[in-house]
Short mmCIF file of C-alpha atoms in Angstrom, two decimals:
data_model
loop_
_atom_site.label_atom_id
_atom_site.label_comp_id
_atom_site.label_asym_id
_atom_site.label_seq_id
_atom_site.Cartn_x
_atom_site.Cartn_y
_atom_site.Cartn_z
CA MET A 252 0.00 0.00 0.00
CA ALA A 253 2.30 2.79 1.26
CA ASP A 254 5.52 3.03 3.19
CA PHE A 255 5.15 6.48 4.74
CA PRO A 256 6.80 7.02 8.15
CA LYS A 257 4.14 7.41 10.85
CA ILE A 258 3.82 8.14 14.54
CA ASP A 259 0.77 7.60 16.75
CA LEU A 260 -1.03 10.81 17.70
CA ILE A 261 -4.80 10.31 17.56
CA LEU A 262 -7.19 8.07 19.43
CA SER A 263 -8.68 5.88 16.74
CA PRO A 264 -11.15 4.86 15.64
CA THR A 265 -12.90 8.12 16.38
CA PRO A 266 -16.50 7.71 17.56
CA LEU A 267 -19.37 7.21 15.14
CA HIS A 268 -22.92 7.63 16.41
CA ARG A 269 -26.43 8.40 15.29
CA LEU A 270 -28.09 11.80 15.70
CA PRO A 271 -31.56 10.67 16.81
CA ARG A 272 -33.38 13.99 17.18
CA LEU A 273 -32.11 15.43 13.92
CA SER A 274 -32.77 12.14 12.16
CA ASP A 275 -36.41 12.41 13.20
CA GLN A 276 -36.65 16.09 12.24
CA LEU A 277 -35.05 15.64 8.82
CA GLY A 278 -36.54 12.26 7.95
CA LEU A 279 -33.06 10.76 7.52
CA ASP A 280 -30.90 8.12 9.13
CA LEU A 281 -28.26 10.69 10.10
CA TRP A 282 -24.94 9.78 11.75
CA ILE A 283 -21.85 11.77 12.72
CA LYS A 284 -18.18 10.79 12.53
CA ARG A 285 -16.46 12.54 15.43
CA ASP A 286 -13.05 13.66 14.23
CA ASP A 287 -13.47 16.52 16.69
CA LEU A 288 -12.54 13.85 19.26
CA THR A 289 -9.14 12.77 17.96
CA GLY A 290 -7.65 13.12 21.41
CA PHE A 291 -5.16 16.00 21.53
CA ALA A 292 -5.19 19.82 21.27
CA PHE A 293 -9.02 20.04 21.23
CA GLY A 294 -9.24 17.44 18.46
CA GLY A 295 -9.79 17.79 14.74
CA ASN A 296 -9.26 15.88 11.54
CA LYS A 297 -5.81 17.41 10.96
CA GLY A 298 -4.39 14.99 13.52
CA ARG A 299 -4.75 12.18 11.00
CA LYS A 300 -2.42 13.72 8.42
CA LEU A 301 -0.03 14.89 11.14
CA GLU A 302 0.68 11.28 12.09
CA TYR A 303 2.36 10.97 8.69
CA LEU A 304 3.83 14.46 8.37
CA ILE A 305 5.41 14.43 11.83
CA GLY A 306 6.40 10.82 11.23
CA GLU A 307 8.42 11.99 8.23
CA ALA A 308 9.85 14.93 10.20
CA VAL A 309 11.03 12.53 12.91
CA ALA A 310 12.48 10.17 10.30
CA GLN A 311 14.44 13.10 8.84
CA ARG A 312 15.66 14.10 12.33
CA ALA A 313 14.06 17.52 12.01
CA GLU A 314 14.77 19.98 14.80
CA VAL A 315 12.25 22.59 13.65
CA VAL A 316 8.98 22.30 11.72
CA VAL A 317 7.86 25.40 9.79
CA THR A 318 4.51 26.14 8.14
CA CYS A 319 2.13 29.04 7.50
CA GLY A 320 -1.58 29.75 7.77
CA SER A 321 -4.19 32.02 9.25
CA ALA A 322 -3.95 33.31 12.79
CA GLN A 323 -6.92 31.06 13.61
CA SER A 324 -5.67 28.03 11.68
CA ASN A 325 -6.83 24.69 13.08
CA PHE A 326 -3.94 23.03 11.26
CA VAL A 327 -1.36 25.31 12.88
CA ARG A 328 -2.84 24.63 16.32
CA GLN A 329 -2.78 20.86 15.92
CA LEU A 330 0.65 20.94 14.30
CA ALA A 331 2.00 22.95 17.23
CA ALA A 332 0.66 20.29 19.61
CA ALA A 333 1.99 17.42 17.49
CA CYS A 334 5.45 19.01 17.54
CA SER A 335 5.23 19.29 21.33
CA ILE A 336 4.40 15.59 21.52
CA ALA A 337 7.33 14.73 19.24
CA GLY A 338 9.77 17.07 20.99
CA ILE A 339 10.34 19.24 17.91
CA ARG A 340 10.45 23.04 17.82
CA PHE A 341 7.58 24.60 15.84
CA ALA A 342 7.38 27.93 14.01
CA ALA A 343 4.70 29.43 11.77
CA ALA A 344 4.11 32.60 9.78
CA VAL A 345 0.47 33.62 10.15
CA MET A 346 -1.82 36.43 9.07
CA PRO A 347 -5.33 37.41 10.11
CA LEU A 348 -7.92 36.08 7.71
CA PRO A 349 -9.69 36.64 5.44
CA TYR A 350 -7.21 38.75 3.54
CA GLU A 351 -9.79 40.78 1.64
CA PHE A 352 -11.86 41.61 4.73
CA GLU A 353 -11.27 43.63 7.84
CA GLU A 354 -12.28 42.15 11.18
CA ALA A 355 -15.35 44.41 11.30
CA SER A 356 -16.62 42.70 8.14
CA GLY A 357 -17.13 39.48 10.04
CA GLY A 358 -13.76 37.74 9.94
CA LEU A 359 -12.36 36.04 13.03
CA ALA A 360 -10.29 38.07 15.49
CA ALA A 361 -6.54 37.48 15.21
CA GLU A 362 -6.09 37.03 18.97
CA GLY A 363 -7.56 34.36 21.23
CA GLY A 364 -8.98 31.06 20.02
CA ASN A 365 -6.45 28.95 18.16
CA LEU A 366 -3.73 31.61 18.37
CA LEU A 367 -3.92 31.57 22.16
CA LEU A 368 -3.52 27.78 22.12
CA ASP A 369 -0.50 28.09 19.80
CA GLN A 370 1.10 30.45 22.29
CA ILE A 371 0.37 28.15 25.24
CA LEU A 372 2.03 25.34 23.27
CA GLY A 373 5.21 27.42 23.03
CA ALA A 374 5.14 27.85 19.26
CA ASP A 375 7.20 30.55 17.54
CA ILE A 376 4.30 32.38 15.91
CA ARG A 377 5.09 35.33 13.64
CA LEU A 378 1.84 37.31 13.35
CA LEU A 379 2.12 39.44 10.20
CA PRO A 380 -0.13 42.15 8.74
CA ASN A 381 -2.71 41.00 6.21
CA ASP A 382 -1.29 40.61 2.71
CA THR A 383 -1.46 38.21 -0.24
CA TRP A 384 -1.17 34.44 -0.19
CA GLU A 385 2.17 34.75 -1.99
CA SER A 386 3.57 37.04 0.70
CA LEU A 387 2.49 34.56 3.37
CA TYR A 388 4.28 31.71 1.58
CA ASP A 389 7.37 33.91 1.17
CA SER A 390 7.32 34.75 4.88
CA ALA A 391 7.23 31.06 5.76
CA ALA A 392 10.18 30.38 3.45
CA LYS A 393 12.14 33.21 5.08
CA LEU A 394 11.27 31.83 8.52
CA ALA A 395 12.59 28.41 7.50
CA ASP A 396 15.79 30.01 6.17
CA GLU A 397 16.20 31.89 9.44
CA TYR A 398 16.26 28.62 11.36
CA ARG A 399 18.55 26.96 8.81
CA LYS A 400 21.05 29.79 9.13
CA SER A 401 21.09 29.15 12.88
CA GLY A 402 22.17 25.57 12.16
CA LYS A 403 18.81 23.81 12.59
CA ASN A 404 17.51 20.93 10.48
CA VAL A 405 14.18 22.29 9.19
CA TYR A 406 11.17 20.35 7.90
CA GLU A 407 8.72 22.52 5.94
CA ILE A 408 5.02 21.67 5.64
CA PRO A 409 2.79 23.43 3.07
CA ILE A 410 -0.27 25.36 4.19
CA GLY A 411 -2.95 23.02 5.49
CA GLY A 412 -0.68 19.99 5.14
CA SER A 413 -2.26 19.02 1.84
CA THR A 414 0.28 16.44 0.71
CA PRO A 415 0.04 12.88 -0.62
CA GLN A 416 0.65 11.68 2.94
CA GLY A 417 -2.29 13.78 4.10
CA ALA A 418 -4.54 12.31 1.44
CA TYR A 419 -3.37 8.81 2.37
CA ALA A 420 -4.31 9.49 6.00
CA PHE A 421 -7.88 10.18 4.90
CA TYR A 422 -7.91 7.16 2.62
CA GLN A 423 -7.23 5.18 5.79
CA ALA A 424 -9.89 7.21 7.63
CA GLY A 425 -12.43 6.19 5.02
CA LYS A 426 -11.50 2.54 5.54
CA GLU A 427 -11.90 3.12 9.28
CA LEU A 428 -15.47 4.32 8.78
CA GLN A 429 -16.22 1.35 6.54
CA SER A 430 -15.20 -0.95 9.40
CA GLN A 431 -17.50 0.81 11.88
CA ALA A 432 -20.92 0.64 10.23
CA ASP A 433 -23.00 -0.56 7.34
CA PRO A 434 -22.50 1.51 4.17
CA PHE A 435 -23.84 5.05 3.98
CA ASN A 436 -25.46 6.47 0.88
CA MET A 437 -23.56 9.72 1.36
CA ILE A 438 -20.82 11.27 3.47
CA VAL A 439 -20.99 15.06 3.85
CA VAL A 440 -17.72 16.81 4.73
CA ALA A 441 -16.22 20.31 4.69
CA SER A 442 -13.83 20.70 1.77
CA SER A 443 -10.99 23.18 1.49
CA SER A 444 -7.30 22.48 0.84
CA GLY A 445 -8.04 19.02 -0.49
CA SER A 446 -6.49 16.11 1.36
CA THR A 447 -9.64 15.23 3.33
CA GLN A 448 -12.00 14.98 0.35
CA THR A 449 -9.32 13.43 -1.87
CA GLY A 450 -8.56 10.67 0.63
CA LEU A 451 -12.18 9.91 1.45
CA THR A 452 -13.15 9.86 -2.22
CA ALA A 453 -10.28 7.44 -2.86
CA ALA A 454 -11.46 5.17 -0.05
CA TYR A 455 -14.98 5.01 -1.49
CA LYS A 456 -14.02 4.64 -5.14
CA GLY A 457 -16.01 1.80 -6.69
CA THR A 458 -18.70 1.88 -4.00
CA ALA A 459 -22.22 3.32 -4.01
CA THR A 460 -21.29 5.90 -1.34
CA VAL A 461 -20.99 9.52 -2.49
CA VAL A 462 -18.45 11.72 -0.68
CA GLN A 463 -20.11 15.14 -0.89
CA GLY A 464 -17.69 17.99 -0.26
CA ILE A 465 -19.15 21.30 0.87
CA ALA A 466 -16.75 24.03 -0.21
CA CYS A 467 -15.40 26.45 2.38
CA ASP A 468 -13.30 28.31 -0.19
CA PRO A 469 -14.93 30.03 -3.21
CA GLU A 470 -12.64 28.38 -5.76
CA PRO A 471 -14.57 26.45 -8.43
CA ASP A 472 -11.42 24.78 -9.73
CA MET A 473 -10.50 23.10 -6.44
CA PRO A 474 -11.47 19.63 -7.79
CA ASP A 475 -8.59 20.00 -10.25
CA GLU A 476 -6.30 20.31 -7.23
CA PHE A 477 -7.86 17.15 -5.79
CA VAL A 478 -7.16 15.28 -9.02
CA ALA A 479 -3.53 16.42 -8.97
CA LEU A 480 -3.17 15.37 -5.33
CA ALA A 481 -4.66 11.94 -6.09
CA ALA A 482 -2.21 11.55 -8.99
CA LYS A 483 0.71 12.25 -6.64
CA LEU A 484 -0.69 9.65 -4.25
CA ASP A 485 -0.80 7.15 -7.11
CA GLU A 486 2.88 7.84 -7.80
CA LEU A 487 3.84 6.98 -4.22
CA THR A 488 1.54 4.00 -3.59
CA ASP A 489 0.02 1.03 -5.38
CA LEU A 490 -3.56 2.30 -4.94
CA ASN A 491 -3.99 2.97 -8.68
CA LEU A 492 -6.82 5.43 -8.04
CA ASN A 493 -6.82 7.26 -11.37
CA LEU A 494 -9.36 9.72 -9.99
CA LYS A 495 -10.91 12.22 -12.39
CA ARG A 496 -12.66 15.53 -11.77
CA ASP A 497 -16.08 13.89 -12.14
CA ASP A 498 -15.25 11.59 -9.22
CA PHE A 499 -15.44 14.55 -6.83
CA ALA A 500 -18.83 15.82 -5.63
CA PHE A 501 -18.14 19.46 -4.78
CA ASN A 502 -20.79 22.04 -3.81
CA LEU A 503 -19.97 25.77 -3.76
CA ASP A 504 -23.36 27.01 -2.56
CA TYR A 505 -22.57 27.43 1.14
CA VAL A 506 -19.28 29.36 1.25
CA GLY A 507 -21.07 32.53 2.35
CA PRO A 508 -19.18 35.86 2.20
CA GLY A 509 -15.85 34.14 1.55
CA TYR A 510 -13.15 31.92 2.98
CA GLY A 511 -12.53 32.60 6.65
CA VAL A 512 -15.76 34.57 7.12
CA PRO A 513 -18.57 32.99 9.16
CA SER A 514 -21.85 32.81 7.26
CA GLU A 515 -25.38 33.34 8.56
CA GLY A 516 -26.39 29.88 7.40
CA GLY A 517 -23.34 28.32 8.99
CA MET A 518 -23.98 30.00 12.33
CA ALA A 519 -27.62 28.89 12.23
CA ALA A 520 -26.43 25.34 11.55
CA ILE A 521 -24.06 25.52 14.53
CA ARG A 522 -26.96 26.51 16.77
CA THR A 523 -29.18 23.78 15.32
CA LEU A 524 -26.74 20.96 16.06
CA ALA A 525 -25.86 22.35 19.49
CA GLN A 526 -29.50 22.77 20.50
CA THR A 527 -30.67 19.38 19.24
CA GLU A 528 -27.70 17.08 19.89
CA GLY A 529 -25.34 19.04 22.19
CA ILE A 530 -22.47 19.03 19.66
CA PHE A 531 -20.52 22.13 18.64
CA LEU A 532 -19.25 22.90 15.15
CA ASP A 533 -16.87 25.62 13.98
CA PRO A 534 -17.77 28.77 12.00
CA ILE A 535 -15.33 28.37 9.09
CA TYR A 536 -15.54 24.72 8.03
CA SER A 537 -17.89 22.27 9.74
CA GLY A 538 -20.61 24.87 10.37
CA LYS A 539 -20.80 25.69 6.67
CA ALA A 540 -20.75 22.00 5.75
CA PHE A 541 -23.60 21.29 8.15
CA HIS A 542 -25.52 24.23 6.70
CA GLY A 543 -25.18 22.49 3.35
CA LEU A 544 -26.44 19.22 4.80
CA LEU A 545 -29.48 20.87 6.40
CA ASP A 546 -30.37 22.81 3.26
CA LEU A 547 -29.96 19.82 0.96
CA ALA A 548 -32.13 17.77 3.32
CA ALA A 549 -34.81 20.48 3.41
CA ASN A 550 -34.92 20.44 -0.39
CA GLY A 551 -35.13 16.66 -0.67
CA LYS A 552 -31.64 16.33 -2.17
CA LEU A 553 -30.13 13.89 0.33
CA PRO A 554 -30.43 10.10 0.28
CA LYS A 555 -31.80 8.23 3.27
CA ARG A 556 -28.64 7.17 5.11
CA VAL A 557 -26.10 9.97 5.61
CA CYS A 558 -22.93 10.45 7.67
CA PHE A 559 -21.70 13.93 8.54
CA TRP A 560 -17.92 13.97 9.01
CA HIS A 561 -17.14 16.41 11.84
CA THR A 562 -13.70 17.85 11.08
CA GLY A 563 -13.32 19.73 14.38
CA GLY A 564 -12.14 23.33 14.66
CA THR A 565 -14.31 24.41 17.58
CA PRO A 566 -11.63 26.68 19.20
CA ALA A 567 -12.39 29.17 16.40
CA LEU A 568 -15.73 29.84 18.11
CA PHE A 569 -13.75 31.76 20.74
CA ALA A 570 -12.37 34.13 18.09
CA MET A 571 -15.78 35.24 16.84
CA PRO A 572 -15.88 39.07 16.70
CA ASN A 573 -19.42 39.11 18.13
#
């Protein structure tokens, strides 16, 4: 299958359980996969890919791991914790998000939430003024060079950790779900940088289960990125996926004002799940995905047996401007 280095970080399998009240209200057999309960740093699906990314960093005897992201990045928070577990220094270049909005427009506050947790974890966080994606990537590269010049062995991870190893982690996650329950007609999951939907789609290739990604980023060409990521995974494994764009179910209707900006529908969905089942979602990813699920259900566009994949991210609730 694959020979990627790996360390143990998460508690797996993560729980899978039915949502009885919402099932009754929506007329579905609705279940939830709890990757918000992966077991460290407030949980989240990023822990799955970090088992492989930090595994490779350890194998390469890295002394410092460097990445970049938003000030409220769930990936940065979990990566900071994973580095603490592995005994590796962690540094990240971050900017408030969204870039094209000011905080007053509804974006998350830079301070508190995930950024506070990064600081508690002892991470070297360089909080920069808002600028372009390219400037953020350049800042991360300069940060890595800074550590190299000091004599450190640096392992760089791209934003969001969307690598073939990350996609492979979610291929394995899909197999985990298959071992937990009878087949679902559909899995609904937040979709952004790509490794989660790519891996899950790979795991369910050739089955009757649809992996429905709900976009959190207003980029209609993201499925092309998923195809490219799957091709890289094919190069490194014997999975022979040969995934095409049409293999990816990708819905752009629930992004709201933009990436990194909470939406009215997403916030309503957060309240709905909290008030019916006592489970919290986040305002940037899982809340928007659950909004999509609720709206599709209300319009008769969901099959009978559905699993919602909770990707975590709840610390971002504590960075809401209001």
